[in-house]
């Protein structure tokens, strides 16, 4: 009969200060639970930024409330599968998500992908700072949100410095509080006769519908680079299945619920300030909702610092073998990371909706090929069999310094999307013939998955034959 891991210091304290960083989590410290993981991913979307994203349907894509809801549901259901599949890798390997990229791209090649993910975390952290500060500004009727940005950044930084344990517990608490507030807010707004009174220009358009579906897919896949940062604390035995369902249900339920509220608010947002529009729709209940959202965003934004720092440490470890990854390095990196994102939020706050829309579009194009390659390699080619120790060797061990197959396949995944891209920054030549329907991300997943799968399978087969001949 298998014995449960014994209680350790990490399971007896109310809050444990993290000391493992990017190193594998030992079996005796796998204190994660299905319920805890579910609330992490449910709570992580209880944010003002999720409201803003749901509002993109009416405000940017010109969709009616009904069509926005359909697009939100489809996009999140599809994207959630990818994020949950990545999460199921954590209990098996016990390491952060982007460090696993060394298995497909090599020791140094994996750091390039971690660097891309780092930029993503910075973008989301800065975006959350802006929207959280807009919530507080709407309450206090202030046009200056810089103070709010600074305060929210400091709160997130303190939580992130403690690490996984405090981040997880804080998100669990706020997921329940904000979840109740969101449900009440939806009931209030739907019962308001003015909610659907003046939106005759909104309806269905194919480009807008598929654009909003892509936003839903992107939103979920944006979590893929760090889902294993939390699921790695789940037990190795049976934890993969539990991690999949806890992540999938938490992400999809939390996102769809809050985006529905955003879709309602988007019908009334005329100046791009979604949170002010939300406060106006809710009347006397508005200040309480905006305050709760602002506080929740400040706290739960810590996950973007935490996982961004995991990527930073992965990158810095490859720069020089003299760099030591320890608690001091993690704390200093957290401070630098928070300051960088804070200044970015202050600089870009005036054009937030435009910048955020382009950020989401570009994020989809760069994440999709990585996700495809990782999933094909893990589930089809290697079936979860990796040498974690080799991933920490500077020569890459069996994975090498640079994996040409992975890097070239990723590059191909980016290139094939370029003619079909649709964004305000760049629109490809094939977009107009297709009615500006964004199908780039579909090609960005299918093509690199096929190229990598066929090429890598042949290479692995050749290596196995050579080893057999030597024996």
JSON list of C-alpha atoms in Angstrom, two decimals, residues 96-301:
[
{"chain": "A", "resi": 96, "resn": "UNK", "atom": "CA", "xyz": [8.29, 25.20, -14.34]},
{"chain": "A", "resi": 97, "resn": "UNK", "atom": "CA", "xyz": [6.56, 25.19, -17.72]},
{"chain": "A", "resi": 98, "resn": "UNK", "atom": "CA", "xyz": [9.04, 27.17, -19.82]},
{"chain": "A", "resi": 99, "resn": "UNK", "atom": "CA", "xyz": [12.03, 25.30, -18.41]},
{"chain": "A", "resi": 100, "resn": "UNK", "atom": "CA", "xyz": [10.45, 22.25, -20.09]},
{"chain": "A", "resi": 101, "resn": "UNK", "atom": "CA", "xyz": [11.05, 23.99, -23.42]},
{"chain": "A", "resi": 102, "resn": "UNK", "atom": "CA", "xyz": [14.66, 22.79, -23.14]},
{"chain": "A", "resi": 103, "resn": "UNK", "atom": "CA", "xyz": [13.31, 19.34, -24.01]},
{"chain": "A", "resi": 104, "resn": "UNK", "atom": "CA", "xyz": [12.14, 20.57, -27.42]},
{"chain": "A", "resi": 105, "resn": "UNK", "atom": "CA", "xyz": [14.51, 23.46, -28.19]},
{"chain": "A", "resi": 106, "resn": "UNK", "atom": "CA", "xyz": [17.72, 22.61, -26.29]},
{"chain": "A", "resi": 107, "resn": "UNK", "atom": "CA", "xyz": [19.34, 24.20, -23.24]},
{"chain": "A", "resi": 108, "resn": "UNK", "atom": "CA", "xyz": [19.96, 27.58, -24.87]},
{"chain": "A", "resi": 109, "resn": "UNK", "atom": "CA", "xyz": [17.14, 27.36, -27.40]},
{"chain": "A", "resi": 110, "resn": "UNK", "atom": "CA", "xyz": [14.63, 26.87, -24.60]},
{"chain": "A", "resi": 111, "resn": "UNK", "atom": "CA", "xyz": [15.71, 30.17, -23.11]},
{"chain": "A", "resi": 112, "resn": "UNK", "atom": "CA", "xyz": [14.66, 31.98, -26.29]},
{"chain": "A", "resi": 113, "resn": "UNK", "atom": "CA", "xyz": [11.14, 30.68, -25.77]},
{"chain": "A", "resi": 114, "resn": "UNK", "atom": "CA", "xyz": [11.29, 31.58, -22.08]},
{"chain": "A", "resi": 115, "resn": "UNK", "atom": "CA", "xyz": [12.28, 35.11, -23.10]},
{"chain": "A", "resi": 116, "resn": "UNK", "atom": "CA", "xyz": [9.21, 35.36, -25.35]},
{"chain": "A", "resi": 117, "resn": "UNK", "atom": "CA", "xyz": [7.03, 34.18, -22.46]},
{"chain": "A", "resi": 118, "resn": "UNK", "atom": "CA", "xyz": [8.70, 36.75, -20.21]},
{"chain": "A", "resi": 119, "resn": "UNK", "atom": "CA", "xyz": [7.58, 39.56, -22.54]},
{"chain": "A", "resi": 120, "resn": "UNK", "atom": "CA", "xyz": [4.05, 38.14, -22.38]},
{"chain": "A", "resi": 121, "resn": "UNK", "atom": "CA", "xyz": [4.03, 38.18, -18.57]},
{"chain": "A", "resi": 122, "resn": "UNK", "atom": "CA", "xyz": [5.30, 41.76, -18.57]},
{"chain": "A", "resi": 123, "resn": "UNK", "atom": "CA", "xyz": [2.50, 42.75, -20.94]},
{"chain": "A", "resi": 124, "resn": "UNK", "atom": "CA", "xyz": [-0.23, 41.15, -18.86]},
{"chain": "A", "resi": 125, "resn": "UNK", "atom": "CA", "xyz": [1.19, 42.51, -15.62]},
{"chain": "A", "resi": 126, "resn": "UNK", "atom": "CA", "xyz": [1.31, 46.06, -17.00]},
{"chain": "A", "resi": 127, "resn": "UNK", "atom": "CA", "xyz": [-2.20, 45.71, -18.49]},
{"chain": "A", "resi": 128, "resn": "UNK", "atom": "CA", "xyz": [-3.61, 44.54, -15.16]},
{"chain": "A", "resi": 129, "resn": "UNK", "atom": "CA", "xyz": [-1.99, 47.50, -13.42]},
{"chain": "A", "resi": 130, "resn": "UNK", "atom": "CA", "xyz": [-3.70, 49.95, -15.78]},
{"chain": "A", "resi": 131, "resn": "UNK", "atom": "CA", "xyz": [-7.16, 48.41, -15.47]},
{"chain": "A", "resi": 132, "resn": "UNK", "atom": "CA", "xyz": [-6.94, 47.97, -11.69]},
{"chain": "A", "resi": 133, "resn": "UNK", "atom": "CA", "xyz": [-5.94, 51.61, -11.36]},
{"chain": "A", "resi": 134, "resn": "UNK", "atom": "CA", "xyz": [-8.85, 52.64, -13.60]},
{"chain": "A", "resi": 135, "resn": "UNK", "atom": "CA", "xyz": [-11.15, 50.86, -11.15]},
{"chain": "A", "resi": 136, "resn": "UNK", "atom": "CA", "xyz": [-9.87, 52.93, -8.24]},
{"chain": "A", "resi": 137, "resn": "UNK", "atom": "CA", "xyz": [-9.91, 56.12, -10.33]},
{"chain": "A", "resi": 138, "resn": "UNK", "atom": "CA", "xyz": [-13.57, 55.55, -11.20]},
{"chain": "A", "resi": 139, "resn": "UNK", "atom": "CA", "xyz": [-14.41, 55.23, -7.49]},
{"chain": "A", "resi": 140, "resn": "UNK", "atom": "CA", "xyz": [-12.59, 58.39, -6.43]},
{"chain": "A", "resi": 141, "resn": "UNK", "atom": "CA", "xyz": [-13.46, 60.32, -9.62]},
{"chain": "A", "resi": 142, "resn": "UNK", "atom": "CA", "xyz": [-9.80, 60.94, -10.41]},
{"chain": "A", "resi": 143, "resn": "UNK", "atom": "CA", "xyz": [-8.06, 61.33, -13.76]},
{"chain": "A", "resi": 144, "resn": "UNK", "atom": "CA", "xyz": [-4.64, 60.48, -12.33]},
{"chain": "A", "resi": 145, "resn": "UNK", "atom": "CA", "xyz": [-4.12, 56.72, -12.24]},
{"chain": "A", "resi": 146, "resn": "UNK", "atom": "CA", "xyz": [-0.35, 56.76, -11.79]},
{"chain": "A", "resi": 147, "resn": "UNK", "atom": "CA", "xyz": [-0.61, 56.48, -8.00]},
{"chain": "A", "resi": 148, "resn": "UNK", "atom": "CA", "xyz": [-2.92, 53.49, -8.37]},
{"chain": "A", "resi": 149, "resn": "UNK", "atom": "CA", "xyz": [-0.48, 51.81, -10.75]},
{"chain": "A", "resi": 150, "resn": "UNK", "atom": "CA", "xyz": [2.38, 52.21, -8.27]},
{"chain": "A", "resi": 151, "resn": "UNK", "atom": "CA", "xyz": [0.35, 50.96, -5.29]},
{"chain": "A", "resi": 152, "resn": "UNK", "atom": "CA", "xyz": [-1.01, 47.94, -7.20]},
{"chain": "A", "resi": 153, "resn": "UNK", "atom": "CA", "xyz": [2.49, 47.05, -8.39]},
{"chain": "A", "resi": 154, "resn": "UNK", "atom": "CA", "xyz": [3.83, 47.10, -4.84]},
{"chain": "A", "resi": 155, "resn": "UNK", "atom": "CA", "xyz": [1.02, 44.88, -3.52]},
{"chain": "A", "resi": 156, "resn": "UNK", "atom": "CA", "xyz": [1.58, 42.31, -6.28]},
{"chain": "A", "resi": 157, "resn": "UNK", "atom": "CA", "xyz": [5.32, 42.41, -5.65]},
{"chain": "A", "resi": 158, "resn": "UNK", "atom": "CA", "xyz": [5.00, 41.59, -1.94]},
{"chain": "A", "resi": 159, "resn": "UNK", "atom": "CA", "xyz": [2.77, 38.57, -2.64]},
{"chain": "A", "resi": 160, "resn": "UNK", "atom": "CA", "xyz": [5.04, 37.34, -5.44]},
{"chain": "A", "resi": 161, "resn": "UNK", "atom": "CA", "xyz": [8.15, 37.54, -3.28]},
{"chain": "A", "resi": 162, "resn": "UNK", "atom": "CA", "xyz": [6.67, 34.98, -0.88]},
{"chain": "A", "resi": 163, "resn": "UNK", "atom": "CA", "xyz": [6.14, 32.69, -3.88]},
{"chain": "A", "resi": 164, "resn": "UNK", "atom": "CA", "xyz": [3.83, 29.86, -4.84]},
{"chain": "A", "resi": 165, "resn": "UNK", "atom": "CA", "xyz": [2.19, 29.21, -1.47]},
{"chain": "A", "resi": 166, "resn": "UNK", "atom": "CA", "xyz": [0.93, 32.74, -0.78]},
{"chain": "A", "resi": 167, "resn": "UNK", "atom": "CA", "xyz": [0.00, 33.34, -4.43]},
{"chain": "A", "resi": 168, "resn": "UNK", "atom": "CA", "xyz": [-2.11, 30.17, -4.42]},
{"chain": "A", "resi": 169, "resn": "UNK", "atom": "CA", "xyz": [-3.88, 30.93, -1.14]},
{"chain": "A", "resi": 170, "resn": "UNK", "atom": "CA", "xyz": [-4.62, 34.55, -1.97]},
{"chain": "A", "resi": 171, "resn": "UNK", "atom": "CA", "xyz": [-6.10, 33.61, -5.34]},
{"chain": "A", "resi": 172, "resn": "UNK", "atom": "CA", "xyz": [-8.31, 30.97, -3.71]},
{"chain": "A", "resi": 173, "resn": "UNK", "atom": "CA", "xyz": [-9.79, 33.53, -1.31]},
{"chain": "A", "resi": 174, "resn": "UNK", "atom": "CA", "xyz": [-10.40, 36.20, -3.94]},
{"chain": "A", "resi": 175, "resn": "UNK", "atom": "CA", "xyz": [-11.87, 33.73, -6.44]},
{"chain": "A", "resi": 176, "resn": "UNK", "atom": "CA", "xyz": [-14.82, 33.12, -4.11]},
{"chain": "A", "resi": 177, "resn": "UNK", "atom": "CA", "xyz": [-15.33, 36.79, -3.21]},
{"chain": "A", "resi": 178, "resn": "UNK", "atom": "CA", "xyz": [-15.09, 38.13, -6.75]},
{"chain": "A", "resi": 179, "resn": "UNK", "atom": "CA", "xyz": [-17.06, 35.19, -8.14]},
{"chain": "A", "resi": 180, "resn": "UNK", "atom": "CA", "xyz": [-20.06, 36.12, -5.97]},
{"chain": "A", "resi": 181, "resn": "UNK", "atom": "CA", "xyz": [-19.71, 39.80, -6.90]},
{"chain": "A", "resi": 182, "resn": "UNK", "atom": "CA", "xyz": [-19.57, 39.00, -10.63]},
{"chain": "A", "resi": 183, "resn": "UNK", "atom": "CA", "xyz": [-22.72, 36.86, -10.49]},
{"chain": "A", "resi": 184, "resn": "UNK", "atom": "CA", "xyz": [-24.58, 39.62, -8.63]},
{"chain": "A", "resi": 185, "resn": "UNK", "atom": "CA", "xyz": [-23.30, 42.20, -11.13]},
{"chain": "A", "resi": 186, "resn": "UNK", "atom": "CA", "xyz": [-24.53, 40.14, -14.09]},
{"chain": "A", "resi": 187, "resn": "UNK", "atom": "CA", "xyz": [-27.98, 39.83, -12.51]},
{"chain": "A", "resi": 188, "resn": "UNK", "atom": "CA", "xyz": [-28.14, 43.59, -11.87]},
{"chain": "A", "resi": 189, "resn": "UNK", "atom": "CA", "xyz": [-27.02, 44.56, -15.37]},
{"chain": "A", "resi": 190, "resn": "UNK", "atom": "CA", "xyz": [-29.30, 42.06, -17.12]},
{"chain": "A", "resi": 191, "resn": "UNK", "atom": "CA", "xyz": [-32.29, 43.29, -15.11]},
{"chain": "A", "resi": 192, "resn": "UNK", "atom": "CA", "xyz": [-31.55, 46.90, -16.10]},
{"chain": "A", "resi": 193, "resn": "UNK", "atom": "CA", "xyz": [-33.91, 47.89, -19.00]},
{"chain": "A", "resi": 194, "resn": "UNK", "atom": "CA", "xyz": [-31.24, 50.20, -20.41]},
{"chain": "A", "resi": 195, "resn": "UNK", "atom": "CA", "xyz": [-28.70, 47.40, -20.93]},
{"chain": "A", "resi": 196, "resn": "UNK", "atom": "CA", "xyz": [-29.87, 46.40, -24.43]},
{"chain": "A", "resi": 197, "resn": "UNK", "atom": "CA", "xyz": [-31.77, 49.57, -25.29]},
{"chain": "A", "resi": 198, "resn": "UNK", "atom": "CA", "xyz": [-29.41, 51.27, -27.75]},
{"chain": "A", "resi": 199, "resn": "UNK", "atom": "CA", "xyz": [-27.16, 48.91, -29.72]},
{"chain": "A", "resi": 200, "resn": "UNK", "atom": "CA", "xyz": [-28.80, 48.70, -33.19]},
{"chain": "A", "resi": 201, "resn": "UNK", "atom": "CA", "xyz": [-25.45, 48.93, -34.99]},
{"chain": "A", "resi": 202, "resn": "UNK", "atom": "CA", "xyz": [-24.21, 45.71, -33.40]},
{"chain": "A", "resi": 203, "resn": "UNK", "atom": "CA", "xyz": [-24.88, 42.28, -34.86]},
{"chain": "A", "resi": 204, "resn": "UNK", "atom": "CA", "xyz": [-22.97, 39.49, -36.59]},
{"chain": "A", "resi": 205, "resn": "UNK", "atom": "CA", "xyz": [-19.98, 39.80, -38.88]},
{"chain": "A", "resi": 206, "resn": "UNK", "atom": "CA", "xyz": [-17.73, 36.91, -39.76]},
{"chain": "A", "resi": 207, "resn": "UNK", "atom": "CA", "xyz": [-14.43, 38.71, -39.28]},
{"chain": "A", "resi": 208, "resn": "UNK", "atom": "CA", "xyz": [-15.50, 40.03, -35.89]},
{"chain": "A", "resi": 209, "resn": "UNK", "atom": "CA", "xyz": [-16.87, 36.67, -34.76]},
{"chain": "A", "resi": 210, "resn": "UNK", "atom": "CA", "xyz": [-13.70, 34.75, -35.61]},
{"chain": "A", "resi": 211, "resn": "UNK", "atom": "CA", "xyz": [-11.65, 37.59, -34.18]},
{"chain": "A", "resi": 212, "resn": "UNK", "atom": "CA", "xyz": [-13.43, 37.22, -30.84]},
{"chain": "A", "resi": 213, "resn": "UNK", "atom": "CA", "xyz": [-13.06, 33.43, -30.98]},
{"chain": "A", "resi": 214, "resn": "UNK", "atom": "CA", "xyz": [-9.32, 33.97, -31.48]},
{"chain": "A", "resi": 215, "resn": "UNK", "atom": "CA", "xyz": [-9.28, 36.28, -28.44]},
{"chain": "A", "resi": 216, "resn": "UNK", "atom": "CA", "xyz": [-10.80, 33.49, -26.34]},
{"chain": "A", "resi": 217, "resn": "UNK", "atom": "CA", "xyz": [-8.25, 30.98, -27.60]},
{"chain": "A", "resi": 218, "resn": "UNK", "atom": "CA", "xyz": [-5.44, 33.44, -26.95]},
{"chain": "A", "resi": 219, "resn": "UNK", "atom": "CA", "xyz": [-6.66, 34.20, -23.45]},
{"chain": "A", "resi": 220, "resn": "UNK", "atom": "CA", "xyz": [-6.48, 30.55, -22.46]},
{"chain": "A", "resi": 221, "resn": "UNK", "atom": "CA", "xyz": [-3.22, 29.76, -24.25]},
{"chain": "A", "resi": 222, "resn": "UNK", "atom": "CA", "xyz": [-1.64, 32.77, -22.58]},
{"chain": "A", "resi": 223, "resn": "UNK", "atom": "CA", "xyz": [-1.70, 30.64, -19.42]},
{"chain": "A", "resi": 224, "resn": "UNK", "atom": "CA", "xyz": [0.02, 27.70, -21.13]},
{"chain": "A", "resi": 225, "resn": "UNK", "atom": "CA", "xyz": [3.55, 29.06, -20.48]},
{"chain": "A", "resi": 226, "resn": "UNK", "atom": "CA", "xyz": [3.01, 28.92, -16.72]},
{"chain": "A", "resi": 227, "resn": "UNK", "atom": "CA", "xyz": [0.33, 26.37, -15.85]},
{"chain": "A", "resi": 228, "resn": "UNK", "atom": "CA", "xyz": [2.99, 23.84, -14.79]},
{"chain": "A", "resi": 229, "resn": "UNK", "atom": "CA", "xyz": [4.47, 26.44, -12.43]},
{"chain": "A", "resi": 230, "resn": "UNK", "atom": "CA", "xyz": [1.53, 25.56, -10.17]},
{"chain": "A", "resi": 231, "resn": "UNK", "atom": "CA", "xyz": [0.67, 21.98, -11.16]},
{"chain": "A", "resi": 232, "resn": "UNK", "atom": "CA", "xyz": [4.27, 20.88, -10.46]},
{"chain": "A", "resi": 233, "resn": "UNK", "atom": "CA", "xyz": [3.25, 20.81, -6.79]},
{"chain": "A", "resi": 234, "resn": "UNK", "atom": "CA", "xyz": [0.67, 18.08, -7.50]},
{"chain": "A", "resi": 235, "resn": "UNK", "atom": "CA", "xyz": [1.61, 14.45, -6.65]},
{"chain": "A", "resi": 236, "resn": "UNK", "atom": "CA", "xyz": [3.34, 12.61, -9.48]},
{"chain": "A", "resi": 237, "resn": "UNK", "atom": "CA", "xyz": [1.09, 9.57, -9.07]},
{"chain": "A", "resi": 238, "resn": "UNK", "atom": "CA", "xyz": [-2.30, 10.42, -10.60]},
{"chain": "A", "resi": 239, "resn": "UNK", "atom": "CA", "xyz": [-1.64, 14.15, -10.49]},
{"chain": "A", "resi": 240, "resn": "UNK", "atom": "CA", "xyz": [-1.59, 14.63, -14.28]},
{"chain": "A", "resi": 241, "resn": "UNK", "atom": "CA", "xyz": [-5.28, 13.82, -14.75]},
{"chain": "A", "resi": 242, "resn": "UNK", "atom": "CA", "xyz": [-6.28, 15.87, -11.73]},
{"chain": "A", "resi": 243, "resn": "UNK", "atom": "CA", "xyz": [-4.18, 18.80, -12.92]},
{"chain": "A", "resi": 244, "resn": "UNK", "atom": "CA", "xyz": [-5.82, 18.68, -16.36]},
{"chain": "A", "resi": 245, "resn": "UNK", "atom": "CA", "xyz": [-9.41, 18.87, -15.10]},
{"chain": "A", "resi": 246, "resn": "UNK", "atom": "CA", "xyz": [-8.70, 21.32, -12.27]},
{"chain": "A", "resi": 247, "resn": "UNK", "atom": "CA", "xyz": [-6.96, 23.66, -14.72]},
{"chain": "A", "resi": 248, "resn": "UNK", "atom": "CA", "xyz": [-9.49, 23.28, -17.54]},
{"chain": "A", "resi": 249, "resn": "UNK", "atom": "CA", "xyz": [-12.61, 23.76, -15.43]},
{"chain": "A", "resi": 250, "resn": "UNK", "atom": "CA", "xyz": [-11.11, 26.59, -13.38]},
{"chain": "A", "resi": 251, "resn": "UNK", "atom": "CA", "xyz": [-9.85, 28.53, -16.41]},
{"chain": "A", "resi": 252, "resn": "UNK", "atom": "CA", "xyz": [-12.94, 28.14, -18.57]},
{"chain": "A", "resi": 253, "resn": "UNK", "atom": "CA", "xyz": [-15.55, 28.75, -15.85]},
{"chain": "A", "resi": 254, "resn": "UNK", "atom": "CA", "xyz": [-13.76, 31.77, -14.40]},
{"chain": "A", "resi": 255, "resn": "UNK", "atom": "CA", "xyz": [-13.01, 33.36, -17.77]},
{"chain": "A", "resi": 256, "resn": "UNK", "atom": "CA", "xyz": [-16.42, 32.89, -19.37]},
{"chain": "A", "resi": 257, "resn": "UNK", "atom": "CA", "xyz": [-18.23, 34.19, -16.29]},
{"chain": "A", "resi": 258, "resn": "UNK", "atom": "CA", "xyz": [-16.24, 37.43, -16.12]},
{"chain": "A", "resi": 259, "resn": "UNK", "atom": "CA", "xyz": [-16.13, 37.92, -19.91]},
{"chain": "A", "resi": 260, "resn": "UNK", "atom": "CA", "xyz": [-19.93, 37.71, -19.99]},
{"chain": "A", "resi": 261, "resn": "UNK", "atom": "CA", "xyz": [-20.01, 40.69, -17.64]},
{"chain": "A", "resi": 262, "resn": "UNK", "atom": "CA", "xyz": [-17.51, 42.44, -19.91]},
{"chain": "A", "resi": 263, "resn": "UNK", "atom": "CA", "xyz": [-19.69, 41.80, -22.97]},
{"chain": "A", "resi": 264, "resn": "UNK", "atom": "CA", "xyz": [-22.60, 43.51, -21.21]},
{"chain": "A", "resi": 265, "resn": "UNK", "atom": "CA", "xyz": [-20.48, 46.48, -20.20]},
{"chain": "A", "resi": 266, "resn": "UNK", "atom": "CA", "xyz": [-19.05, 46.76, -23.71]},
{"chain": "A", "resi": 267, "resn": "UNK", "atom": "CA", "xyz": [-22.50, 47.72, -24.99]},
{"chain": "A", "resi": 268, "resn": "UNK", "atom": "CA", "xyz": [-22.21, 50.99, -23.04]},
{"chain": "A", "resi": 269, "resn": "UNK", "atom": "CA", "xyz": [-18.50, 51.84, -23.13]},
{"chain": "A", "resi": 270, "resn": "UNK", "atom": "CA", "xyz": [-18.08, 54.92, -25.33]},
{"chain": "A", "resi": 271, "resn": "UNK", "atom": "CA", "xyz": [-14.69, 56.30, -24.29]},
{"chain": "A", "resi": 272, "resn": "UNK", "atom": "CA", "xyz": [-12.67, 53.11, -23.82]},
{"chain": "A", "resi": 273, "resn": "UNK", "atom": "CA", "xyz": [-12.91, 53.17, -20.02]},
{"chain": "A", "resi": 274, "resn": "UNK", "atom": "CA", "xyz": [-14.65, 49.86, -19.41]},
{"chain": "A", "resi": 275, "resn": "UNK", "atom": "CA", "xyz": [-14.42, 50.00, -15.63]},
{"chain": "A", "resi": 276, "resn": "UNK", "atom": "CA", "xyz": [-16.08, 53.41, -15.45]},
{"chain": "A", "resi": 277, "resn": "UNK", "atom": "CA", "xyz": [-18.88, 52.08, -17.66]},
{"chain": "A", "resi": 278, "resn": "UNK", "atom": "CA", "xyz": [-19.26, 49.08, -15.33]},
{"chain": "A", "resi": 279, "resn": "UNK", "atom": "CA", "xyz": [-19.58, 51.37, -12.33]},
{"chain": "A", "resi": 280, "resn": "UNK", "atom": "CA", "xyz": [-22.24, 53.42, -14.12]},
{"chain": "A", "resi": 281, "resn": "UNK", "atom": "CA", "xyz": [-24.31, 50.37, -15.00]},
{"chain": "A", "resi": 282, "resn": "UNK", "atom": "CA", "xyz": [-24.28, 49.04, -11.44]},
{"chain": "A", "resi": 283, "resn": "UNK", "atom": "CA", "xyz": [-25.36, 52.26, -9.76]},
{"chain": "A", "resi": 284, "resn": "UNK", "atom": "CA", "xyz": [-24.91, 52.19, -5.99]},
{"chain": "A", "resi": 285, "resn": "UNK", "atom": "CA", "xyz": [-23.37, 48.70, -6.14]},
{"chain": "A", "resi": 286, "resn": "UNK", "atom": "CA", "xyz": [-20.73, 49.99, -8.58]},
{"chain": "A", "resi": 287, "resn": "UNK", "atom": "CA", "xyz": [-18.15, 51.42, -6.12]},
{"chain": "A", "resi": 288, "resn": "UNK", "atom": "CA", "xyz": [-18.05, 48.16, -4.15]},
{"chain": "A", "resi": 289, "resn": "UNK", "atom": "CA", "xyz": [-17.53, 46.12, -7.33]},
{"chain": "A", "resi": 290, "resn": "UNK", "atom": "CA", "xyz": [-14.83, 48.43, -8.66]},
{"chain": "A", "resi": 291, "resn": "UNK", "atom": "CA", "xyz": [-12.99, 48.43, -5.33]},
{"chain": "A", "resi": 292, "resn": "UNK", "atom": "CA", "xyz": [-13.14, 44.63, -5.07]},
{"chain": "A", "resi": 293, "resn": "UNK", "atom": "CA", "xyz": [-11.90, 44.24, -8.64]},
{"chain": "A", "resi": 294, "resn": "UNK", "atom": "CA", "xyz": [-9.08, 46.70, -8.03]},
{"chain": "A", "resi": 295, "resn": "UNK", "atom": "CA", "xyz": [-7.86, 44.93, -4.88]},
{"chain": "A", "resi": 296, "resn": "UNK", "atom": "CA", "xyz": [-8.22, 41.49, -6.47]},
{"chain": "A", "resi": 297, "resn": "UNK", "atom": "CA", "xyz": [-6.27, 42.59, -9.53]},
{"chain": "A", "resi": 298, "resn": "UNK", "atom": "CA", "xyz": [-3.48, 44.01, -7.39]},
{"chain": "A", "resi": 299, "resn": "UNK", "atom": "CA", "xyz": [-3.17, 40.74, -5.47]},
{"chain": "A", "resi": 300, "resn": "UNK", "atom": "CA", "xyz": [-3.71, 38.22, -8.26]},
{"chain": "A", "resi": 301, "resn": "UNK", "atom": "CA", "xyz": [-1.42, 40.10, -10.60]}
]
